[in-house]
Amino acid sequence: MKTIHVRNSLLTNSSVEFLVNSYEIGTIIKCEFLTRGLNDTYSVFTESNKYIFRIYRKGWREKTDILYELDAIKHLSEYGCRVSIPIKRKDGKWLSEIYTPEGTRYGVLFTFTKGDRPEINKENCYLIGKALGNIHEASDSFITNHKRNFELNFLHLVDEPMSLITPTLQKFMKNSKDSFLNQIITNIKFDIVGKNLEYGFCHGDFHNFNMHLMEQKIEAFDFDCCSIGYRSYDIAVFWWNLKQNYSNVENQCWDEFLNGYLSQKSISNDNLNVLLKFVTLRRIWLLGTLLKNDDVWGTHWINKKNLDNFLTQLEQDVEKF
């Protein structure tokens, strides 16, 4: 009989409720599945509070990666950054081991970030930039014994994604764009390597979908993509978000974001001058991530039209380098 393999199981609400009984949070009223992405997220309600329970996907993050992330979040909280923090189990452990058909997965309970996703306007973008500046400033002293299995460097942002993008373009574009894309990457690498860029802890996915605003204060969550890496990339992710989702207010909001960041942390001209190039790398990383995780996003979107749109965005970036 052929063995059946499972890539990514989904736990029932009742199973999650059983798991979160291992935490000292009071009487649990209910657990609700919230969203599926690169990890599975559930809302947990008690008589007095709300929490978030995240179950990390098998093969996406290893145990040491998760412990690195939690150490970083705890460090930031201790240094005054507003972040959603992990909660220990009754047995003193940070991780809940979950035995699923695809193998051992890990769950973490986090505090719930109150407020709402910040609207994109000049005032809020200043606060968002300020929050990222605080994170970078506070994390300069971060150390941990846990290993992160990737850094936000060329290997992770370009080389690994391109191993998936190249055959996809060859399939749908018949090699017509290979030289164009390879030349862009070669030029970006050459330009970045020649500069003295800041390298340190990064959130990795810092945009308004991964934070809430309450009483004019930003609280960040979802550090799943954090690691050490190019700080210019971490800053550029927000610019990418503006270009992708809020192009009508891009210029004014980007200026305010930078003003907010610079109010908390200085940045050299070398770092500022390569930000648009890191927007391009963000586009490459994202496409590679979508292709790699087809069990999350499917394959229906992989077609010539969407690939053309990706290449057009890169062309528009290059025009402004």
Short mmCIF file of N, CA and C in Angstrom, two decimals, residues 54-160:
data_model
loop_
_atom_site.label_atom_id
_atom_site.label_comp_id
_atom_site.label_asym_id
_atom_site.label_seq_id
_atom_site.Cartn_x
_atom_site.Cartn_y
_atom_site.Cartn_z
N ARG A 54 -0.01 30.60 17.64
CA ARG A 54 0.56 30.34 16.31
C ARG A 54 1.14 28.94 16.28
N ILE A 55 0.81 28.21 15.22
CA ILE A 55 1.40 26.90 14.99
C ILE A 55 2.28 27.00 13.74
N TYR A 56 3.58 26.81 13.96
CA TYR A 56 4.55 26.94 12.87
C TYR A 56 4.48 25.73 11.95
N ARG A 57 4.59 26.00 10.68
CA ARG A 57 4.46 24.94 9.68
C ARG A 57 5.72 24.08 9.64
N LYS A 58 5.53 22.80 9.52
CA LYS A 58 6.64 21.86 9.40
C LYS A 58 7.44 22.17 8.13
N GLY A 59 8.77 22.30 8.29
CA GLY A 59 9.60 22.58 7.13
C GLY A 59 9.82 24.05 6.84
N TRP A 60 9.04 24.91 7.49
CA TRP A 60 9.20 26.36 7.28
C TRP A 60 10.18 26.94 8.29
N ARG A 61 9.98 26.61 9.57
CA ARG A 61 10.89 27.04 10.61
C ARG A 61 11.24 25.85 11.51
N GLU A 62 12.53 25.72 11.83
CA GLU A 62 12.97 24.69 12.75
C GLU A 62 12.86 25.21 14.19
N LYS A 63 13.02 24.31 15.15
CA LYS A 63 12.88 24.67 16.55
C LYS A 63 13.82 25.81 16.93
N THR A 64 15.07 25.72 16.50
CA THR A 64 16.05 26.75 16.85
C THR A 64 15.68 28.11 16.25
N ASP A 65 15.08 28.10 15.05
CA ASP A 65 14.63 29.35 14.42
C ASP A 65 13.58 30.04 15.28
N ILE A 66 12.65 29.25 15.78
CA ILE A 66 11.55 29.80 16.57
C ILE A 66 12.07 30.36 17.89
N LEU A 67 12.98 29.64 18.54
CA LEU A 67 13.53 30.12 19.80
C LEU A 67 14.35 31.40 19.60
N TYR A 68 15.02 31.50 18.46
CA TYR A 68 15.73 32.74 18.11
C TYR A 68 14.72 33.89 18.03
N GLU A 69 13.62 33.67 17.33
CA GLU A 69 12.59 34.69 17.18
C GLU A 69 12.05 35.13 18.54
N LEU A 70 11.77 34.17 19.40
CA LEU A 70 11.21 34.50 20.71
C LEU A 70 12.22 35.26 21.56
N ASP A 71 13.49 34.88 21.49
CA ASP A 71 14.52 35.62 22.23
C ASP A 71 14.59 37.07 21.75
N ALA A 72 14.48 37.26 20.45
CA ALA A 72 14.54 38.62 19.90
C ALA A 72 13.35 39.45 20.39
N ILE A 73 12.17 38.87 20.37
CA ILE A 73 10.97 39.59 20.81
C ILE A 73 11.08 39.96 22.28
N LYS A 74 11.54 39.02 23.10
CA LYS A 74 11.69 39.29 24.54
C LYS A 74 12.71 40.40 24.76
N HIS A 75 13.80 40.38 24.01
CA HIS A 75 14.81 41.42 24.13
C HIS A 75 14.21 42.78 23.79
N LEU A 76 13.49 42.86 22.70
CA LEU A 76 12.89 44.14 22.29
C LEU A 76 11.92 44.66 23.34
N SER A 77 11.12 43.75 23.89
CA SER A 77 10.17 44.16 24.92
C SER A 77 10.90 44.70 26.15
N GLU A 78 11.97 44.02 26.55
CA GLU A 78 12.74 44.46 27.71
C GLU A 78 13.39 45.82 27.49
N TYR A 79 13.65 46.17 26.23
CA TYR A 79 14.26 47.46 25.92
C TYR A 79 13.23 48.51 25.51
N GLY A 80 11.97 48.25 25.82
CA GLY A 80 10.94 49.28 25.67
C GLY A 80 10.18 49.30 24.37
N CYS A 81 10.43 48.37 23.47
CA CYS A 81 9.68 48.32 22.21
C CYS A 81 8.31 47.68 22.46
N ARG A 82 7.30 48.20 21.79
CA ARG A 82 5.96 47.67 21.92
C ARG A 82 5.79 46.52 20.92
N VAL A 83 5.75 45.31 21.43
CA VAL A 83 5.66 44.11 20.59
C VAL A 83 4.75 43.09 21.26
N SER A 84 4.15 42.24 20.46
CA SER A 84 3.40 41.09 20.98
C SER A 84 4.41 40.08 21.51
N ILE A 85 4.26 39.70 22.78
CA ILE A 85 5.29 38.88 23.42
C ILE A 85 4.80 37.45 23.64
N PRO A 86 5.72 36.48 23.65
CA PRO A 86 5.35 35.09 23.91
C PRO A 86 5.06 34.86 25.39
N ILE A 87 4.28 33.82 25.66
CA ILE A 87 3.90 33.46 27.02
C ILE A 87 4.39 32.05 27.30
N LYS A 88 4.98 31.86 28.48
CA LYS A 88 5.48 30.53 28.86
C LYS A 88 4.33 29.59 29.20
N ARG A 89 4.57 28.31 28.98
CA ARG A 89 3.66 27.27 29.42
C ARG A 89 3.78 27.06 30.94
N LYS A 90 2.85 26.29 31.48
CA LYS A 90 2.89 25.97 32.90
C LYS A 90 4.17 25.22 33.29
N ASP A 91 4.73 24.47 32.34
CA ASP A 91 5.95 23.71 32.64
C ASP A 91 7.22 24.51 32.41
N GLY A 92 7.06 25.81 32.11
CA GLY A 92 8.22 26.68 31.94
C GLY A 92 8.78 26.73 30.53
N LYS A 93 8.23 25.95 29.62
CA LYS A 93 8.72 25.93 28.24
C LYS A 93 8.01 27.00 27.41
N TRP A 94 8.70 27.45 26.37
CA TRP A 94 8.12 28.45 25.46
C TRP A 94 7.35 27.80 24.32
N LEU A 95 7.71 26.57 23.97
CA LEU A 95 7.12 25.92 22.80
C LEU A 95 6.22 24.76 23.21
N SER A 96 5.10 24.62 22.51
CA SER A 96 4.26 23.43 22.64
C SER A 96 4.58 22.50 21.48
N GLU A 97 5.04 21.30 21.77
CA GLU A 97 5.31 20.33 20.71
C GLU A 97 4.00 19.67 20.29
N ILE A 98 3.77 19.63 18.99
CA ILE A 98 2.52 19.11 18.46
C ILE A 98 2.84 18.02 17.45
N TYR A 99 2.36 16.84 17.69
CA TYR A 99 2.66 15.71 16.81
C TYR A 99 1.56 15.58 15.77
N THR A 100 1.92 15.87 14.53
CA THR A 100 0.97 15.89 13.42
C THR A 100 1.39 14.88 12.36
N PRO A 101 0.52 14.58 11.39
CA PRO A 101 0.87 13.59 10.36
C PRO A 101 2.16 13.92 9.60
N GLU A 102 2.47 15.22 9.44
CA GLU A 102 3.67 15.59 8.69
C GLU A 102 4.92 15.64 9.57
N GLY A 103 4.77 15.47 10.88
CA GLY A 103 5.90 15.50 11.79
C GLY A 103 5.63 16.47 12.93
N THR A 104 6.66 16.72 13.74
CA THR A 104 6.50 17.59 14.89
C THR A 104 6.44 19.05 14.47
N ARG A 105 5.39 19.72 14.94
CA ARG A 105 5.25 21.15 14.74
C ARG A 105 5.31 21.82 16.12
N TYR A 106 5.46 23.14 16.10
CA TYR A 106 5.59 23.87 17.37
C TYR A 106 4.57 24.99 17.44
N GLY A 107 3.99 25.14 18.62
CA GLY A 107 3.03 26.19 18.85
C GLY A 107 3.55 27.17 19.89
N VAL A 108 3.18 28.45 19.72
CA VAL A 108 3.56 29.49 20.67
C VAL A 108 2.34 30.35 20.95
N LEU A 109 2.13 30.67 22.23
CA LEU A 109 1.06 31.57 22.62
C LEU A 109 1.62 32.98 22.77
N PHE A 110 0.97 33.94 22.13
CA PHE A 110 1.39 35.34 22.19
C PHE A 110 0.29 36.21 22.80
N THR A 111 0.72 37.32 23.40
CA THR A 111 -0.26 38.33 23.79
C THR A 111 -0.92 38.90 22.54
N PHE A 112 -2.16 39.32 22.68
CA PHE A 112 -2.88 39.91 21.57
C PHE A 112 -2.58 41.41 21.50
N THR A 113 -2.28 41.89 20.31
CA THR A 113 -2.00 43.31 20.12
C THR A 113 -3.31 44.07 19.92
N LYS A 114 -3.63 44.93 20.87
CA LYS A 114 -4.89 45.69 20.80
C LYS A 114 -4.79 46.79 19.76
N GLY A 115 -5.93 47.27 19.34
CA GLY A 115 -5.99 48.33 18.34
C GLY A 115 -6.37 47.79 16.98
N ASP A 116 -6.02 48.52 15.94
CA ASP A 116 -6.38 48.16 14.58
C ASP A 116 -5.19 48.38 13.65
N ARG A 117 -5.27 47.74 12.50
CA ARG A 117 -4.25 47.98 11.49
C ARG A 117 -4.21 49.46 11.16
N PRO A 118 -3.04 50.09 11.21
CA PRO A 118 -2.99 51.54 10.95
C PRO A 118 -3.31 51.88 9.50
N GLU A 119 -4.14 52.88 9.34
CA GLU A 119 -4.38 53.42 8.01
C GLU A 119 -3.09 54.06 7.51
N ILE A 120 -2.94 54.07 6.20
CA ILE A 120 -1.74 54.67 5.63
C ILE A 120 -1.99 56.15 5.34
N ASN A 121 -1.44 56.98 6.20
CA ASN A 121 -1.47 58.42 6.03
C ASN A 121 -0.17 58.99 6.59
N LYS A 122 0.05 60.27 6.42
CA LYS A 122 1.33 60.86 6.81
C LYS A 122 1.60 60.71 8.31
N GLU A 123 0.59 60.96 9.13
CA GLU A 123 0.77 60.89 10.58
C GLU A 123 1.14 59.48 11.03
N ASN A 124 0.40 58.48 10.51
CA ASN A 124 0.66 57.11 10.92
C ASN A 124 1.99 56.59 10.39
N CYS A 125 2.37 57.01 9.19
CA CYS A 125 3.63 56.54 8.62
C CYS A 125 4.82 57.08 9.42
N TYR A 126 4.68 58.27 9.96
CA TYR A 126 5.72 58.78 10.85
C TYR A 126 5.87 57.86 12.07
N LEU A 127 4.73 57.46 12.65
CA LEU A 127 4.75 56.58 13.83
C LEU A 127 5.31 55.20 13.49
N ILE A 128 5.00 54.70 12.28
CA ILE A 128 5.50 53.39 11.86
C ILE A 128 7.01 53.44 11.67
N GLY A 129 7.49 54.50 11.03
CA GLY A 129 8.94 54.65 10.87
C GLY A 129 9.64 54.77 12.21
N LYS A 130 9.02 55.50 13.12
CA LYS A 130 9.58 55.66 14.47
C LYS A 130 9.68 54.31 15.16
N ALA A 131 8.65 53.48 15.00
CA ALA A 131 8.64 52.15 15.64
C ALA A 131 9.77 51.28 15.10
N LEU A 132 10.01 51.33 13.77
CA LEU A 132 11.10 50.52 13.21
C LEU A 132 12.45 51.04 13.68
N GLY A 133 12.60 52.36 13.76
CA GLY A 133 13.84 52.92 14.28
C GLY A 133 14.11 52.46 15.70
N ASN A 134 13.05 52.39 16.50
CA ASN A 134 13.20 51.90 17.88
C ASN A 134 13.65 50.45 17.90
N ILE A 135 13.07 49.63 17.03
CA ILE A 135 13.44 48.21 16.97
C ILE A 135 14.91 48.05 16.59
N HIS A 136 15.35 48.78 15.59
CA HIS A 136 16.74 48.68 15.17
C HIS A 136 17.69 49.18 16.27
N GLU A 137 17.31 50.26 16.92
CA GLU A 137 18.16 50.81 17.99
C GLU A 137 18.24 49.83 19.16
N ALA A 138 17.09 49.29 19.56
CA ALA A 138 17.05 48.39 20.72
C ALA A 138 17.74 47.06 20.45
N SER A 139 17.69 46.61 19.20
CA SER A 139 18.23 45.29 18.88
C SER A 139 19.72 45.29 18.61
N ASP A 140 20.36 46.45 18.63
CA ASP A 140 21.81 46.50 18.42
C ASP A 140 22.55 45.67 19.47
N SER A 141 21.94 45.52 20.64
CA SER A 141 22.59 44.78 21.73
C SER A 141 22.04 43.35 21.87
N PHE A 142 21.24 42.91 20.92
CA PHE A 142 20.61 41.59 21.02
C PHE A 142 21.62 40.47 20.77
N ILE A 143 21.65 39.50 21.68
CA ILE A 143 22.44 38.28 21.49
C ILE A 143 21.59 37.09 21.91
N THR A 144 21.85 35.93 21.35
CA THR A 144 21.12 34.72 21.68
C THR A 144 22.00 33.51 21.40
N ASN A 145 21.73 32.43 22.09
CA ASN A 145 22.43 31.17 21.84
C ASN A 145 21.76 30.33 20.77
N HIS A 146 20.58 30.77 20.31
CA HIS A 146 19.84 29.99 19.33
C HIS A 146 20.18 30.42 17.91
N LYS A 147 20.28 29.45 17.04
CA LYS A 147 20.69 29.69 15.66
C LYS A 147 19.48 30.03 14.79
N ARG A 148 19.65 31.01 13.94
CA ARG A 148 18.67 31.32 12.90
C ARG A 148 19.24 30.75 11.60
N ASN A 149 18.47 29.94 10.90
CA ASN A 149 19.00 29.20 9.76
C ASN A 149 19.03 30.00 8.47
N PHE A 150 18.81 31.28 8.57
CA PHE A 150 18.96 32.14 7.38
C PHE A 150 19.28 33.55 7.86
N GLU A 151 19.88 34.32 6.97
CA GLU A 151 20.09 35.75 7.18
C GLU A 151 19.43 36.49 6.03
N LEU A 152 19.14 37.75 6.23
CA LEU A 152 18.54 38.57 5.18
C LEU A 152 19.66 39.14 4.31
N ASN A 153 20.24 38.20 3.54
CA ASN A 153 21.38 38.52 2.69
C ASN A 153 21.08 38.10 1.26
N PHE A 154 22.07 38.14 0.40
CA PHE A 154 21.85 37.80 -1.01
C PHE A 154 21.38 36.36 -1.19
N LEU A 155 21.91 35.46 -0.39
CA LEU A 155 21.51 34.06 -0.51
C LEU A 155 20.01 33.90 -0.30
N HIS A 156 19.51 34.51 0.76
CA HIS A 156 18.10 34.36 1.13
C HIS A 156 17.19 35.22 0.27
N LEU A 157 17.62 36.43 -0.05
CA LEU A 157 16.75 37.37 -0.76
C LEU A 157 16.78 37.20 -2.27
N VAL A 158 17.86 36.63 -2.80
CA VAL A 158 18.01 36.56 -4.26
C VAL A 158 18.30 35.15 -4.77
N ASP A 159 19.39 34.55 -4.29
CA ASP A 159 19.86 33.31 -4.88
C ASP A 159 18.85 32.16 -4.71
N GLU A 160 18.35 31.99 -3.49
CA GLU A 160 17.37 30.92 -3.27
C GLU A 160 16.07 31.17 -4.03
#
